[in-house]
Each structure stands twice: as structure tokens, then as C-alpha cells.
PDB file of C-alpha atoms in Angstrom:
ATOM      1  CA  UNK I 210     -22.997  13.088  13.331  1.00 56.00           C
ATOM      2  CA  UNK I 211     -19.574  14.744  12.963  1.00 62.00           C
ATOM      3  CA  UNK I 212     -18.151  12.683  15.807  1.00 63.00           C
ATOM      4  CA  UNK I 213     -19.497   9.526  14.190  1.00 63.00           C
ATOM      5  CA  UNK I 214     -17.809  10.369  10.869  1.00 63.00           C
ATOM      6  CA  UNK I 215     -14.543  11.177  12.646  1.00 56.00           C
ATOM      7  CA  UNK I 216     -14.677   7.900  14.518  1.00 60.00           C
ATOM      8  CA  UNK I 217     -15.331   6.034  11.254  1.00 61.00           C
ATOM      9  CA  UNK I 218     -12.421   7.826   9.602  1.00 59.00           C
ATOM     10  CA  UNK I 219     -10.022   7.004  12.444  1.00 62.00           C
ATOM     11  CA  UNK I 220     -11.311   3.439  12.719  1.00 61.00           C
ATOM     12  CA  UNK I 221     -10.091   2.908   9.158  1.00 63.00           C
ATOM     13  CA  UNK I 222      -6.942   5.088   9.241  1.00 68.00           C
ATOM     14  CA  UNK I 223      -5.425   4.170  12.610  1.00 69.00           C
ATOM     15  CA  UNK I 224      -4.762   0.502  11.716  1.00 71.00           C
ATOM     16  CA  UNK I 225      -3.010   1.683   8.538  1.00 75.00           C
ATOM     17  CA  UNK I 226      -0.881   4.142  10.498  1.00 80.00           C
ATOM     18  CA  UNK I 227      -0.034   1.426  13.001  1.00 83.00           C
ATOM     19  CA  UNK I 228       1.033  -0.917  10.200  1.00 82.00           C
ATOM     20  CA  UNK I 229       3.219   1.801   8.665  1.00 86.00           C
ATOM     21  CA  UNK I 230       4.928   2.494  11.986  1.00 89.00           C
ATOM     22  CA  UNK I 231       5.417  -1.208  12.713  1.00 91.00           C
ATOM     23  CA  UNK I 232       7.072  -1.653   9.318  1.00 91.00           C
ATOM     24  CA  UNK I 233       9.319   1.370   9.961  1.00 92.00           C
ATOM     25  CA  UNK I 234      10.312  -0.006  13.379  1.00 94.00           C
ATOM     26  CA  UNK I 235      10.951  -3.471  11.945  1.00 94.00           C
ATOM     27  CA  UNK I 236      13.246  -1.987   9.283  1.00 94.00           C
ATOM     28  CA  UNK I 237      15.083  -0.086  11.997  1.00 94.00           C
ATOM     29  CA  UNK I 238      15.509  -3.260  14.055  1.00 95.00           C
ATOM     30  CA  UNK I 239      16.772  -5.136  10.989  1.00 95.00           C
ATOM     31  CA  UNK I 240      19.224  -2.328  10.278  1.00 93.00           C
ATOM     32  CA  UNK I 241      20.496  -2.361  13.854  1.00 94.00           C
ATOM     33  CA  UNK I 242      20.985  -6.132  13.873  1.00 95.00           C
ATOM     34  CA  UNK I 243      22.876  -6.048  10.570  1.00 94.00           C
ATOM     35  CA  UNK I 244      24.932  -3.066  11.756  1.00 93.00           C
ATOM     36  CA  UNK I 245      25.856  -4.725  15.045  1.00 93.00           C
ATOM     37  CA  UNK I 246      26.814  -8.027  13.366  1.00 93.00           C
ATOM     38  CA  UNK I 247      28.857  -6.661  10.466  1.00 91.00           C
ATOM     39  CA  UNK I 248      29.695  -2.971  10.720  1.00 87.00           C
ATOM     40  CA  UNK I 249      30.001  -2.228  14.443  1.00 87.00           C
ATOM     41  CA  UNK I 250      33.557  -3.531  14.927  1.00 87.00           C
ATOM     42  CA  UNK I 251      34.903  -1.707  11.886  1.00 86.00           C
ATOM     43  CA  UNK I 252      33.122   1.534  12.813  1.00 87.00           C
ATOM     44  CA  UNK I 253      34.343   1.229  16.424  1.00 85.00           C
ATOM     45  CA  UNK I 254      37.960   1.187  15.219  1.00 86.00           C
ATOM     46  CA  UNK I 255      37.483   4.411  13.247  1.00 84.00           C
ATOM     47  CA  UNK I 256      35.193   6.129  15.749  1.00 85.00           C
ATOM     48  CA  UNK I 257      35.889   5.047  19.352  1.00 84.00           C
ATOM     49  CA  UNK I 258      33.256   7.379  20.802  1.00 87.00           C
ATOM     50  CA  UNK I 259      29.934   5.594  21.406  1.00 88.00           C
ATOM     51  CA  UNK I 260      27.988   8.705  20.426  1.00 90.00           C
ATOM     52  CA  UNK I 261      29.708   8.818  17.034  1.00 89.00           C
ATOM     53  CA  UNK I 262      29.011   5.123  16.454  1.00 88.00           C
ATOM     54  CA  UNK I 263      25.326   5.653  17.213  1.00 91.00           C
ATOM     55  CA  UNK I 264      25.280   8.704  14.953  1.00 92.00           C
ATOM     56  CA  UNK I 265      26.710   6.710  12.036  1.00 90.00           C
ATOM     57  CA  UNK I 266      24.126   3.959  12.541  1.00 92.00           C
ATOM     58  CA  UNK I 267      21.354   6.584  12.727  1.00 94.00           C
ATOM     59  CA  UNK I 268      22.526   8.261   9.507  1.00 93.00           C
ATOM     60  CA  UNK I 269      22.639   4.923   7.680  1.00 91.00           C
ATOM     61  CA  UNK I 270      19.189   4.037   8.947  1.00 94.00           C
ATOM     62  CA  UNK I 271      17.700   7.434   8.105  1.00 95.00           C
ATOM     63  CA  UNK I 272      19.008   7.096   4.559  1.00 93.00           C
ATOM     64  CA  UNK I 273      17.418   3.636   4.200  1.00 93.00           C
ATOM     65  CA  UNK I 274      14.142   4.836   5.733  1.00 93.00           C
ATOM     66  CA  UNK I 275      14.056   7.889   3.477  1.00 94.00           C
ATOM     67  CA  UNK I 276      14.680   5.787   0.371  1.00 93.00           C
ATOM     68  CA  UNK I 277      11.966   3.328   1.394  1.00 92.00           C
ATOM     69  CA  UNK I 278       9.538   6.163   2.145  1.00 91.00           C
ATOM     70  CA  UNK I 279      10.140   7.886  -1.190  1.00 92.00           C
ATOM     71  CA  UNK I 280       9.521   4.596  -3.000  1.00 90.00           C
ATOM     72  CA  UNK I 281       6.242   3.981  -1.169  1.00 86.00           C
ATOM     73  CA  UNK I 282       7.345   1.067   0.999  1.00 87.00           C
ATOM     74  CA  UNK I 283       5.700   2.357   4.190  1.00 84.00           C
ATOM     75  CA  UNK I 284       2.131   2.256   2.960  1.00 81.00           C
ATOM     76  CA  UNK I 285      -0.286   0.827   5.462  1.00 74.00           C
ATOM     77  CA  UNK I 286      -2.815  -0.095   2.800  1.00 72.00           C
ATOM     78  CA  UNK I 287      -3.949  -3.686   2.764  1.00 66.00           C
ATOM     79  CA  UNK I 288      -3.735  -4.059  -1.004  1.00 68.00           C
ATOM     80  CA  UNK I 289       0.053  -3.638  -1.136  1.00 71.00           C
ATOM     81  CA  UNK I 290       1.565  -6.644  -2.870  1.00 77.00           C
ATOM     82  CA  UNK I 291       4.138  -8.433  -0.770  1.00 77.00           C
ATOM     83  CA  UNK I 292       6.077  -9.503  -3.846  1.00 84.00           C
ATOM     84  CA  UNK I 293       6.135  -5.948  -5.246  1.00 86.00           C
ATOM     85  CA  UNK I 294       7.389  -4.716  -1.890  1.00 86.00           C
ATOM     86  CA  UNK I 295      10.166  -7.334  -1.821  1.00 87.00           C
ATOM     87  CA  UNK I 296      11.159  -6.563  -5.403  1.00 90.00           C
ATOM     88  CA  UNK I 297      11.284  -2.820  -4.754  1.00 90.00           C
ATOM     89  CA  UNK I 298      13.338  -3.203  -1.581  1.00 91.00           C
ATOM     90  CA  UNK I 299      15.834  -5.435  -3.349  1.00 91.00           C
ATOM     91  CA  UNK I 300      16.160  -2.990  -6.245  1.00 93.00           C
ATOM     92  CA  UNK I 301      16.748  -0.001  -3.980  1.00 92.00           C
ATOM     93  CA  UNK I 302      19.209  -1.610  -1.596  1.00 92.00           C
ATOM     94  CA  UNK I 303      21.071  -3.591  -4.227  1.00 92.00           C
ATOM     95  CA  UNK I 304      21.572  -0.453  -6.316  1.00 92.00           C
ATOM     96  CA  UNK I 305      23.059   1.387  -3.340  1.00 91.00           C
ATOM     97  CA  UNK I 306      25.325  -1.529  -2.406  1.00 90.00           C
ATOM     98  CA  UNK I 307      26.554  -1.954  -5.997  1.00 90.00           C
ATOM     99  CA  UNK I 308      27.255   1.780  -6.159  1.00 90.00           C
ATOM    100  CA  UNK I 309      29.179   1.508  -2.869  1.00 86.00           C
ATOM    101  CA  UNK I 310      31.225  -1.430  -4.193  1.00 85.00           C
ATOM    102  CA  UNK I 311      31.914   0.404  -7.454  1.00 86.00           C
ATOM    103  CA  UNK I 312      33.110   3.550  -5.684  1.00 85.00           C
ATOM    104  CA  UNK I 313      35.189   1.437  -3.299  1.00 81.00           C
ATOM    105  CA  UNK I 314      36.791  -0.439  -6.224  1.00 82.00           C
ATOM    106  CA  UNK I 315      37.745   2.787  -7.978  1.00 84.00           C
ATOM    107  CA  UNK I 316      39.178   4.199  -4.735  1.00 77.00           C
ATOM    108  CA  UNK I 317      37.487   7.584  -5.081  1.00 77.00           C
ATOM    109  CA  UNK I 318      36.878   7.531  -1.353  1.00 75.00           C
ATOM    110  CA  UNK I 319      38.695   5.422   1.223  1.00 77.00           C
ATOM    111  CA  UNK I 320      35.854   3.609   2.990  1.00 78.00           C
ATOM    112  CA  UNK I 321      36.621   1.774   6.242  1.00 80.00           C
ATOM    113  CA  UNK I 322      34.269  -1.073   5.224  1.00 82.00           C
ATOM    114  CA  UNK I 323      35.356  -3.244   2.317  1.00 84.00           C
ATOM    115  CA  UNK I 324      33.013  -4.557  -0.377  1.00 82.00           C
ATOM    116  CA  UNK I 325      32.734  -7.983   1.235  1.00 86.00           C
ATOM    117  CA  UNK I 326      31.645  -6.448   4.541  1.00 87.00           C
ATOM    118  CA  UNK I 327      29.062  -4.296   2.792  1.00 88.00           C
ATOM    119  CA  UNK I 328      27.717  -7.322   0.918  1.00 89.00           C
ATOM    120  CA  UNK I 329      27.384  -9.213   4.226  1.00 92.00           C
ATOM    121  CA  UNK I 330      25.610  -6.218   5.770  1.00 92.00           C
ATOM    122  CA  UNK I 331      23.219  -6.042   2.804  1.00 92.00           C
ATOM    123  CA  UNK I 332      22.470  -9.761   2.911  1.00 94.00           C
ATOM    124  CA  UNK I 333      21.731  -9.762   6.648  1.00 95.00           C
ATOM    125  CA  UNK I 334      19.754  -6.516   6.523  1.00 94.00           C
ATOM    126  CA  UNK I 335      17.626  -7.641   3.586  1.00 94.00           C
ATOM    127  CA  UNK I 336      17.033 -11.115   4.982  1.00 94.00           C
ATOM    128  CA  UNK I 337      15.763  -9.821   8.307  1.00 95.00           C
ATOM    129  CA  UNK I 338      13.822  -6.872   6.861  1.00 94.00           C
ATOM    130  CA  UNK I 339      12.096  -8.940   4.181  1.00 93.00           C
ATOM    131  CA  UNK I 340      11.143 -11.732   6.579  1.00 94.00           C
ATOM    132  CA  UNK I 341       9.733  -9.212   9.050  1.00 94.00           C
ATOM    133  CA  UNK I 342       7.798  -7.369   6.322  1.00 90.00           C
ATOM    134  CA  UNK I 343       6.413 -10.611   4.973  1.00 89.00           C
ATOM    135  CA  UNK I 344       5.230 -11.611   8.457  1.00 91.00           C
ATOM    136  CA  UNK I 345       3.698  -8.173   9.118  1.00 88.00           C
ATOM    137  CA  UNK I 346       1.838  -8.118   5.794  1.00 84.00           C
ATOM    138  CA  UNK I 347       0.638 -11.702   6.308  1.00 85.00           C
ATOM    139  CA  UNK I 348      -0.656 -10.782   9.765  1.00 86.00           C
ATOM    140  CA  UNK I 349      -2.338  -7.731   8.242  1.00 81.00           C
ATOM    141  CA  UNK I 350      -4.130  -9.996   5.737  1.00 81.00           C
ATOM    142  CA  UNK I 351      -5.319 -12.244   8.576  1.00 83.00           C
ATOM    143  CA  UNK I 352      -6.699  -9.215  10.437  1.00 77.00           C
ATOM    144  CA  UNK I 353      -8.486  -8.073   7.273  1.00 75.00           C
ATOM    145  CA  UNK I 354     -10.129 -11.468   6.923  1.00 79.00           C
ATOM    146  CA  UNK I 355     -11.375 -11.029  10.486  1.00 78.00           C
ATOM    147  CA  UNK I 356     -12.798  -7.592   9.637  1.00 70.00           C
ATOM    148  CA  UNK I 357     -10.159  -5.356  11.222  1.00 67.00           C
ATOM    149  CA  UNK I 358      -8.979  -2.492   8.994  1.00 61.00           C
ATOM    150  CA  UNK I 359     -11.546  -2.906   6.246  1.00 62.00           C
ATOM    151  CA  UNK I 360     -13.108   0.007   4.458  1.00 63.00           C
ATOM    152  CA  UNK I 361     -16.762   0.336   3.600  1.00 62.00           C
ATOM    153  CA  UNK I 362     -17.379  -0.344  -0.072  1.00 60.00           C
ATOM    154  CA  UNK I 363     -20.324   0.401  -2.286  1.00 63.00           C
ATOM    155  CA  UNK I 364     -20.936  -1.937  -5.205  1.00 57.00           C
ATOM    156  CA  UNK I 365     -22.887  -0.309  -8.008  1.00 61.00           C
ATOM    157  CA  UNK I 366     -24.689  -2.454 -10.534  1.00 64.00           C
ATOM    158  CA  UNK I 367     -26.856  -5.511 -10.474  1.00 69.00           C
ATOM    159  CA  UNK I 368     -25.276  -7.406 -13.307  1.00 73.00           C
ATOM    160  CA  UNK I 369     -23.300 -10.620 -12.948  1.00 77.00           C
ATOM    161  CA  UNK I 370     -19.933  -8.875 -12.345  1.00 74.00           C
ATOM    162  CA  UNK I 371     -21.401  -6.702  -9.570  1.00 71.00           C
ATOM    163  CA  UNK I 372     -22.820  -9.744  -7.832  1.00 74.00           C
ATOM    164  CA  UNK I 373     -19.523 -11.607  -8.104  1.00 75.00           C
ATOM    165  CA  UNK I 374     -17.667  -8.610  -6.642  1.00 71.00           C
ATOM    166  CA  UNK I 375     -20.178  -8.325  -3.789  1.00 70.00           C
ATOM    167  CA  UNK I 376     -19.839 -12.033  -2.998  1.00 73.00           C
ATOM    168  CA  UNK I 377     -16.050 -11.783  -3.079  1.00 69.00           C
ATOM    169  CA  UNK I 378     -16.021  -8.864  -0.648  1.00 63.00           C
TER     170      UNK I 378
END
């Protein structure tokens, strides 16, 4: 009995964990692609050591991942709205990039990457990350339609609304 309940619990939870990790990995891949296209040459001039370059990329990516995690963008739940996720990602990243451009314009700190380079990085990073997230969430919806990752639901009531909900599910 206990083993059966554990299996049921993991049968529901493991697909959600897998989705969360896939989204995290896809964001990391998007960050690496954007970094290698836009930022790598500039960073390589300032930090010729390959270890330091990797460390800078890792710090940037950890910051993005932390911000996304805090804002609930790594949920594996099937009911997460794709449009809400896109809107939240754009708000978070755009705020950081605008802050970077503002600080760079005021010359508080001498950044090696100019505002144009940061805007290109943001555009590439967001384009790749949002496309990958949209594809992952769409694939998740297809799997749910096929019965993978669903949760058991109890519908209480025999009125018209209960029957409509049962038919929908």
C-alpha cells in the first residue's frame, strides 16, 4: 500500500521535475549561445584566461537562473500559462538590461560591454529562451493530452457544472 502511494506520487511528480530541469537547461543553453555570439570577444579581451571567461559566463547565468527561480519561472506544473511566462521573463530581463544601460550611461562603473552590445545580448538570449520555453510547454501540453503527467481529480457534485467539468477533464 505504501509503495503504491509512493509510486503514484512519483508518477505525478517526476514529469514535473523533468520539465523544470529541461527548462533550466534550455535557459542555460540560450544564455551560452547569446554569450558566445555577443559577449565572448569583449570578455576575452579583458580576461584572457579561459577559466575566468567561463566563470563570468557562469555568474551571469546563475544570476539569470536565480531571478527566474525567484519569480516562479521553473515550475513544472502543466497549468502554467505560456503567455504569463513570456511576459514575466521579458519584465525581469528588460528591467536588468535597462538598469545596466542606465548605469553605463551615467558612468558609475566602467563596463567593458557597451549598451548596444548588452541590448544585442538581451535580444538573442530572450529570443532563444522564449522559443525554447514555448516549444517545451507546447510539448508538455501534448503529453498531457496523451495522459502523461496528469493528476487524479475528484469532481464533487452532480449538478450541470460538475458534469461539464467532468466531461472537460
